[in-house]
Short mmCIF file of C-alpha atoms in Angstrom, two decimals:
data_model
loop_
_atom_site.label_atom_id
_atom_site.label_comp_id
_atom_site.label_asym_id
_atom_site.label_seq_id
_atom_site.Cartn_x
_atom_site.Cartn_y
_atom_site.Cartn_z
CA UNK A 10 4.70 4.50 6.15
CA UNK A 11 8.60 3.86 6.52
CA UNK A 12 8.40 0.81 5.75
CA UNK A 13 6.43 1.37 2.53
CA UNK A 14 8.78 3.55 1.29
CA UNK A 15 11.79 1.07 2.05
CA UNK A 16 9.69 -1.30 -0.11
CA UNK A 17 9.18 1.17 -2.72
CA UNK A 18 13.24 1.59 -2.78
CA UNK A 19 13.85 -2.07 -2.95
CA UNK A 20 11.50 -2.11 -6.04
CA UNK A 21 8.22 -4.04 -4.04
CA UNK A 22 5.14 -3.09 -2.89
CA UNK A 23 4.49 -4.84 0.42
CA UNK A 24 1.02 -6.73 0.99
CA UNK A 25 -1.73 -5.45 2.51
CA UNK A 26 -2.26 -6.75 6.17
CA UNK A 27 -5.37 -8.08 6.62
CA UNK A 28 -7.16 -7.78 3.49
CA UNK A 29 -8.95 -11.16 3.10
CA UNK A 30 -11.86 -10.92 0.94
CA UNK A 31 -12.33 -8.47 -2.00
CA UNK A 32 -15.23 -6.89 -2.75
CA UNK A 33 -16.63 -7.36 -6.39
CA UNK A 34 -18.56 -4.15 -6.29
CA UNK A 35 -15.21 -2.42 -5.78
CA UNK A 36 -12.41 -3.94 -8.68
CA UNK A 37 -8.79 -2.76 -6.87
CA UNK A 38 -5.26 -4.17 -7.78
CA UNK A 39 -4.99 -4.90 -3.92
CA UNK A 40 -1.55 -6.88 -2.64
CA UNK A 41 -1.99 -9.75 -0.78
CA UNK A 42 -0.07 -12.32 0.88
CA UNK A 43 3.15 -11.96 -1.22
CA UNK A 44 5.16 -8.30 -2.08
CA UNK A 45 4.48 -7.28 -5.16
CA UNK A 46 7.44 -6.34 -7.69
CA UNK A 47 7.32 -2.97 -9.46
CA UNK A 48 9.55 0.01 -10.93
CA UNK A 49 6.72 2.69 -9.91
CA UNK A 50 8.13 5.78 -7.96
CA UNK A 51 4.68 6.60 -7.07
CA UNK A 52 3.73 6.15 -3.67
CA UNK A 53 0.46 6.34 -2.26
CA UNK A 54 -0.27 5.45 1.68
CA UNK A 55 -3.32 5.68 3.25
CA UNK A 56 -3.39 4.66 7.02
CA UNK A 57 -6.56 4.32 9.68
CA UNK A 58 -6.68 4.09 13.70
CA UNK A 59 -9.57 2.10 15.00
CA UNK A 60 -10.57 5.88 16.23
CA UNK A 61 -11.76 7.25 12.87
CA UNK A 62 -8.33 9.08 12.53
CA UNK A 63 -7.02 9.02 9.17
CA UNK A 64 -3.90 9.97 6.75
CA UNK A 65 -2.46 10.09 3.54
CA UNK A 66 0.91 10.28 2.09
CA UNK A 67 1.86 10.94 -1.61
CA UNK A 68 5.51 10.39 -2.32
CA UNK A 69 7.06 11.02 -6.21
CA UNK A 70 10.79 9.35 -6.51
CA UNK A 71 12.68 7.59 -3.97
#
């Protein structure tokens, strides 16, 4: 998450690791490959362990 919200400061949103092939059922604006330039100060992170754990983060203004 920090370094989301260092992105979201410097005015990017970083890519998504991993994220290869998008799924046409499901149309999201998903970053890949290259950071993504924005002026949003809405923040959204969503993170996963490989043991079913999960969290979210919602951040307004950095």
């Amino acid at each position: 998450a920090s370094g989301s919200l260092v992105g979201l400061k410097q005015g990017i949103i970083p890519p998504t690791l991993n994220y290869e092939t998008p799924d046409p059922d499901c149309p999201l604006n998903v970053v890949r490959n290259e950071p993504l330039a924005t002026d949003n100060k809405l923040f959204l992170k969503i993170s996963t362990t490989a043991f079913g754990q999960a969290s979210a983060s919602v951040i307004c203004g950095v």
